[in-house]
XYZ file of N, CA, C and O in Angstrom:
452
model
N 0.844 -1.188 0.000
C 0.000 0.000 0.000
C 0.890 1.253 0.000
O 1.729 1.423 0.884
N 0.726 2.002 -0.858
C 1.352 3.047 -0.943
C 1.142 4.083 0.289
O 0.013 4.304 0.727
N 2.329 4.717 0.832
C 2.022 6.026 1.423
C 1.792 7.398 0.916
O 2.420 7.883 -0.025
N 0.531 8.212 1.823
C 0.329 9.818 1.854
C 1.727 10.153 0.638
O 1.518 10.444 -0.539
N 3.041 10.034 1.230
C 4.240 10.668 0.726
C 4.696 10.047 -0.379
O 5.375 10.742 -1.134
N 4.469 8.714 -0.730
C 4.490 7.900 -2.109
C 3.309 8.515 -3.113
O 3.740 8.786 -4.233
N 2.050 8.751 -2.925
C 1.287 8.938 -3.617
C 1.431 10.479 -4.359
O 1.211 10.715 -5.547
N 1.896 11.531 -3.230
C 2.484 13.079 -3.442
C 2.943 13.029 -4.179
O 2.490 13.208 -5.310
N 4.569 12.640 -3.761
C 5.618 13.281 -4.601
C 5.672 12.073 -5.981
O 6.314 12.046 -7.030
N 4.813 11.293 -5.454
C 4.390 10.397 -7.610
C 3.796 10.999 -8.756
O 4.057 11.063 -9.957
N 2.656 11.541 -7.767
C 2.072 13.066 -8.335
C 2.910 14.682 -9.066
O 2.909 15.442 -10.034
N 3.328 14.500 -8.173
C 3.990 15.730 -8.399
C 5.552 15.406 -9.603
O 5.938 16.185 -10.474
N 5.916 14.596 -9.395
C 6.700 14.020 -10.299
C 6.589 13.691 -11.930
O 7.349 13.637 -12.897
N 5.595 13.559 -11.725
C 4.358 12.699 -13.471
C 4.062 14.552 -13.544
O 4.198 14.987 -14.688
N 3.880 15.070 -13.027
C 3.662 16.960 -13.075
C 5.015 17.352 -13.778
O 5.035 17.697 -14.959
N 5.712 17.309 -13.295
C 6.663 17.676 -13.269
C 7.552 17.439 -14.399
O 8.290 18.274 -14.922
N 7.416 16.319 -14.694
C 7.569 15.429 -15.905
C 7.128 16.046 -17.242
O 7.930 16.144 -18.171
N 5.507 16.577 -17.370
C 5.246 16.559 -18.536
C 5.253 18.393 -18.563
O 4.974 18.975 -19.611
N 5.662 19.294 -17.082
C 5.539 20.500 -17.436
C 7.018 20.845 -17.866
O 7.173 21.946 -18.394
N 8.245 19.948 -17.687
C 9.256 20.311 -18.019
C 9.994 19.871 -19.132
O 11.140 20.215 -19.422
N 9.067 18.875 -19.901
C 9.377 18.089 -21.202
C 8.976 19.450 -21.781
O 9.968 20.118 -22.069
N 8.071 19.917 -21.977
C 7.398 20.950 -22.555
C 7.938 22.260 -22.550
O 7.649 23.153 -23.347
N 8.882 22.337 -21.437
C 9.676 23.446 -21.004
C 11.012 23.770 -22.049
O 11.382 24.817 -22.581
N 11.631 22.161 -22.088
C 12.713 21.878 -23.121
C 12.583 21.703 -24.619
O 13.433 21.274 -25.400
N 11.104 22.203 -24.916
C 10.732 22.081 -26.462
C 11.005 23.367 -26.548
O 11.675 23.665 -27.537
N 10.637 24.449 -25.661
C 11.222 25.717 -25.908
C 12.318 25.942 -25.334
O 12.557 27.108 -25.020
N 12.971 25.240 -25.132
C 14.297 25.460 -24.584
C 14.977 24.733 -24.958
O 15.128 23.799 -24.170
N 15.690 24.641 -26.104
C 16.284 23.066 -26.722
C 17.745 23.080 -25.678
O 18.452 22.182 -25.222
N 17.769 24.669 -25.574
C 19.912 24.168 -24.786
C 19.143 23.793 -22.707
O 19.810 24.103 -21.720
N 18.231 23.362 -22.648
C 17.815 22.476 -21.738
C 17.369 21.509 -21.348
O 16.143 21.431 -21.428
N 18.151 20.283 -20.728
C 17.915 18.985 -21.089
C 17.298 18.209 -19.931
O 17.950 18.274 -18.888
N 16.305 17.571 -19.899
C 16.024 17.349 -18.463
C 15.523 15.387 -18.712
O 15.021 14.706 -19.606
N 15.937 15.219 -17.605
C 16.493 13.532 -17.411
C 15.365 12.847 -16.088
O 15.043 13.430 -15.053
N 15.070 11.893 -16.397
C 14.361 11.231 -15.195
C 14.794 9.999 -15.089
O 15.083 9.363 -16.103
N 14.922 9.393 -13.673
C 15.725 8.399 -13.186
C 14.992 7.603 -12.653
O 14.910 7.890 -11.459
N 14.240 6.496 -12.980
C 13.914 5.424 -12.055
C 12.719 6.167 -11.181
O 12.373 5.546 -10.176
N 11.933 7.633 -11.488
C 10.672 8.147 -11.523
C 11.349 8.650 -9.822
O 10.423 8.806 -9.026
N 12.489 8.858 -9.324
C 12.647 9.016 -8.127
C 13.698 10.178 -8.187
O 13.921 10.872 -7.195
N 14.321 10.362 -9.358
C 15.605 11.791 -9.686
C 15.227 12.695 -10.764
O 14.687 11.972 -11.601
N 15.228 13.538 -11.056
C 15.136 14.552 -12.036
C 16.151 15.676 -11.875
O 16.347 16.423 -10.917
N 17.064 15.559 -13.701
C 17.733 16.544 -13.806
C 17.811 17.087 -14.862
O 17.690 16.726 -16.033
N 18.141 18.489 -14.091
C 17.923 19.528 -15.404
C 19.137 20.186 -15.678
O 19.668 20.921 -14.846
N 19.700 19.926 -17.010
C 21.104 20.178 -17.770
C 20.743 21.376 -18.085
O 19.603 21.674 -18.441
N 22.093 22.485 -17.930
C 21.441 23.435 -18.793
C 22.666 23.816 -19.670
O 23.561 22.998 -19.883
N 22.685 25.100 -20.182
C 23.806 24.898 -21.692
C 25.236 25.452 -21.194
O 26.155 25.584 -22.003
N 25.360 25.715 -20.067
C 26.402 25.545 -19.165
C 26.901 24.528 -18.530
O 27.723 24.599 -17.616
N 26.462 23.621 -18.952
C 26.444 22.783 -17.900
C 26.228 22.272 -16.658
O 26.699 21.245 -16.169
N 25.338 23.219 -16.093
C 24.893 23.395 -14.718
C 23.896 22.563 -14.609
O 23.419 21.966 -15.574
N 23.447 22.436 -13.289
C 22.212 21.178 -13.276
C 21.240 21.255 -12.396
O 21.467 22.251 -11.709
N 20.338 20.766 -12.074
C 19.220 21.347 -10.811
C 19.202 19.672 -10.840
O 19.077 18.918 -11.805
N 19.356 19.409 -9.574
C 18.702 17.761 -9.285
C 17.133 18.063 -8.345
O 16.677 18.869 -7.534
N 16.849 17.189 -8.869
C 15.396 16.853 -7.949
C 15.235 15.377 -7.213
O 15.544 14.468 -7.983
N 14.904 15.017 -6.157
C 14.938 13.814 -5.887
C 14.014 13.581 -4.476
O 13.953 14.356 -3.522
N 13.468 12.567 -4.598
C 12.515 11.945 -3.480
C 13.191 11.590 -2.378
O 13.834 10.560 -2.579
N 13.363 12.222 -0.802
C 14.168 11.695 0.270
C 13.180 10.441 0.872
O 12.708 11.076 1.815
N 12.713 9.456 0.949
C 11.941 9.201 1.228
C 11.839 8.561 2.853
O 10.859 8.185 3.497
N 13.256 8.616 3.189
C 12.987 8.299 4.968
C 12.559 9.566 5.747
O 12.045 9.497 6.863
N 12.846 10.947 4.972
C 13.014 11.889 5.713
C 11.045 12.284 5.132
O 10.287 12.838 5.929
N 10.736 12.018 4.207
C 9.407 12.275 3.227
C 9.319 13.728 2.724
O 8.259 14.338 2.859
N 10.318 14.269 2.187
C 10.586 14.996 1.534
C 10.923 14.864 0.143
O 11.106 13.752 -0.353
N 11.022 16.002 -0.563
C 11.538 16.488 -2.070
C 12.667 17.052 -1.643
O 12.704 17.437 -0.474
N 13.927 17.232 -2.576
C 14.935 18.012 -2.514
C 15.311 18.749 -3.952
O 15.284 18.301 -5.098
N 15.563 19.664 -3.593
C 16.498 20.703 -4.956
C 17.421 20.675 -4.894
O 17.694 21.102 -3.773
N 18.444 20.379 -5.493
C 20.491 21.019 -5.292
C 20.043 21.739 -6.439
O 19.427 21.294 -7.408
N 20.505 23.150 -6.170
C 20.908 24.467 -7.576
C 22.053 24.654 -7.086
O 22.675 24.317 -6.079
N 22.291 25.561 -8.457
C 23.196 26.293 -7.822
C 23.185 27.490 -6.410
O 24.100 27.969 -5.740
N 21.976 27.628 -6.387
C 21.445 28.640 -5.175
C 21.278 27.917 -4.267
O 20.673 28.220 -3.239
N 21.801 26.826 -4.517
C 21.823 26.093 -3.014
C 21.064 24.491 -2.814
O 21.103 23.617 -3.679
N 20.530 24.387 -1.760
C 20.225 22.807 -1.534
C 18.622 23.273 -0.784
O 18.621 24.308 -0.119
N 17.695 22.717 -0.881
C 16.384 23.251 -0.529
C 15.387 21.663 -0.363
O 14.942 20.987 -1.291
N 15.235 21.367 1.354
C 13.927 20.380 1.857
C 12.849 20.769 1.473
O 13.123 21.924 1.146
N 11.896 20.643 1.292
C 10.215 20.215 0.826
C 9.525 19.592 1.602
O 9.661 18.426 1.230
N 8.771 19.605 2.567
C 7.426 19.126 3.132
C 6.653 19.148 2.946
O 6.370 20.328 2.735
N 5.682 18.432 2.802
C 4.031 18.331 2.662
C 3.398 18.827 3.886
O 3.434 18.351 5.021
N 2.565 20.316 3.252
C 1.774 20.755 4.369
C 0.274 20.428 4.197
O 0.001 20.541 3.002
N -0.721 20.094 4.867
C -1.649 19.326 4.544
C -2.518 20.517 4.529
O -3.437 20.626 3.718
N -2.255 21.365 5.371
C -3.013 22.698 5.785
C -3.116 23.638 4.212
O -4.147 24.157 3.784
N -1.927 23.664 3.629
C -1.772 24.536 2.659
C -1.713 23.787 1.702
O -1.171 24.525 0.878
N -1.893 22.770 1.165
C -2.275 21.557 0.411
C -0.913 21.793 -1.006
O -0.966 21.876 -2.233
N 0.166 21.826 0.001
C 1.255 22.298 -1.029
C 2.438 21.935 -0.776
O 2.628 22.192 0.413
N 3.501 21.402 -1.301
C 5.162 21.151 -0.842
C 5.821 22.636 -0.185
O 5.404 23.677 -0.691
N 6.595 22.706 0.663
C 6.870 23.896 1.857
C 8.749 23.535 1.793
O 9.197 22.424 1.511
N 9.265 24.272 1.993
C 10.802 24.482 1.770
C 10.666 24.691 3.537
O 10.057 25.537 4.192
N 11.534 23.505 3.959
C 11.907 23.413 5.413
C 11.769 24.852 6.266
O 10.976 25.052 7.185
N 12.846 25.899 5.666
C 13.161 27.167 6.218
C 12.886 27.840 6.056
O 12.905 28.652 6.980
N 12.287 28.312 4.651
C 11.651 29.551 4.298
C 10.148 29.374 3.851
O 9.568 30.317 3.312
N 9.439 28.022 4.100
C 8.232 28.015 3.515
C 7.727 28.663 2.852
O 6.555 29.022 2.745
N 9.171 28.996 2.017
C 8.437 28.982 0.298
C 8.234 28.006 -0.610
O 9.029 27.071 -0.697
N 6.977 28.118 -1.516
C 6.670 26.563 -1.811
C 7.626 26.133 -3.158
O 8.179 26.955 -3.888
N 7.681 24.854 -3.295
C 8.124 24.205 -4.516
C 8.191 24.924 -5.885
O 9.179 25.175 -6.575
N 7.016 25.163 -6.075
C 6.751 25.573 -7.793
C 7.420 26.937 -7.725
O 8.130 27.280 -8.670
N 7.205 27.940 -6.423
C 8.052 29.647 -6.918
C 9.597 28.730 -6.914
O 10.260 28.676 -7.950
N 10.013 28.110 -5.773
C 11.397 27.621 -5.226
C 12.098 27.373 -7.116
O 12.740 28.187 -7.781
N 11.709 26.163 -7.447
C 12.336 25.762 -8.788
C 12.212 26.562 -9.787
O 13.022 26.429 -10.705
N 11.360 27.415 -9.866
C 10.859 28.506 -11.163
C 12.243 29.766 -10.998
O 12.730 30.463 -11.887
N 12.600 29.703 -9.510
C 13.817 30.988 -9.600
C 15.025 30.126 -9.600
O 16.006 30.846 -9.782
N 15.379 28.790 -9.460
C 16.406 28.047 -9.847
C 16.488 27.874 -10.932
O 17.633 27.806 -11.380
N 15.532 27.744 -11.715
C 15.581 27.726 -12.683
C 15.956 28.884 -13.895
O 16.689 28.777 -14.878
N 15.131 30.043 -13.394
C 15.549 31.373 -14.115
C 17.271 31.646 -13.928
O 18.167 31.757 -14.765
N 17.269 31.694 -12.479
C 18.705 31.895 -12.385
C 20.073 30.990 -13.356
O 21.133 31.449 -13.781
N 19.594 29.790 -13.444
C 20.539 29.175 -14.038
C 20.435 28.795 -15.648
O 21.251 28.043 -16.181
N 19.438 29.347 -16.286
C 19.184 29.301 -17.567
C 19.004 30.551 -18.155
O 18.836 30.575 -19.374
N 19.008 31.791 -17.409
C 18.630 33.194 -18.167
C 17.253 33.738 -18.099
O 16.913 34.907 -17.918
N 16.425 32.544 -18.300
C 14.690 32.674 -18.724
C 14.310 33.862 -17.938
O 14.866 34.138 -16.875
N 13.523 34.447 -18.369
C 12.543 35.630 -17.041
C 11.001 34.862 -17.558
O 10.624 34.159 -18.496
N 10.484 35.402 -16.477
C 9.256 35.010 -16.833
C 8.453 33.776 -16.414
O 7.262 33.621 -16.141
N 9.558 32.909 -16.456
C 8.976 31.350 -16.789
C 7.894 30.586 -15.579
O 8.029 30.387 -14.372
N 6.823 30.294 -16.522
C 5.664 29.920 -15.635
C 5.543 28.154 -15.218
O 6.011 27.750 -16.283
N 5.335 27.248 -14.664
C 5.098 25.888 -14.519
C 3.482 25.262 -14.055
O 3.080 25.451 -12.907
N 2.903 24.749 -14.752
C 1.614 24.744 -14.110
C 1.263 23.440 -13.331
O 0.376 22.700 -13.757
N 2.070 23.108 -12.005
C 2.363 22.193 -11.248
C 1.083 21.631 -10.241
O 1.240 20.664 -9.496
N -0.036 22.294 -10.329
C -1.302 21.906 -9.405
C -1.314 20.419 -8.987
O -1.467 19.491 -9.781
N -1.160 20.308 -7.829
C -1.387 18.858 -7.532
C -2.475 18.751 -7.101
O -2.905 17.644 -6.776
């Protein structure tokens, strides 16, 4: 039986998946990789990378950017993934890792879980 935190971040992953395939059609010098539905990375034309990955003893998401390393919790209250320290959520969190390390302004993700 799957857990609350298996069922989330599966969700959010299969999200994630088809908003950033879509991301790299307009972005050809950005390459993004999925691992065994549990890692996601995003190449960019620097060579720089954003990992994404499921902690799953801790039941978190993680980011490594270059801006750093960023936990994820599931808040049930705010029906949204929460960044350990700054409870800022997921979708702004990766949208400015992302700008920052690819140039983009602007860039929107439509991540609704």
């Amino acid at each position: 039986m799957a857990t609350n935190f298996e069922q989330l971040s599966e969700n959010l992953f299969k999200t994630l998946q088809k908003q950033l395939d879509l991301l790299s059609e307009r972005a050809p010098d950005l390459d993004v990789d999925f691992q065994d539905n549990n890692v996601l990375t995003i190449t960019f034309e620097d060579d720089s990378q954003i990992v994404i990955n499921k902690h799953q003893s801790n039941q978190e998401i993680w980011i490594a950017a270059k801006s750093g390393g960023y936990h994820f919790h599931w808040n049930e209250q705010k029906n949204d993934w929460l960044d350990n320290r700054s409870e800022v959520n997921f979708v702004n969190r990766l949208i400015a890792c992302i700008e920052q390390q690819s140039g983009m302004k602007n860039l929107k993700l439509d991540l609704k879980i």
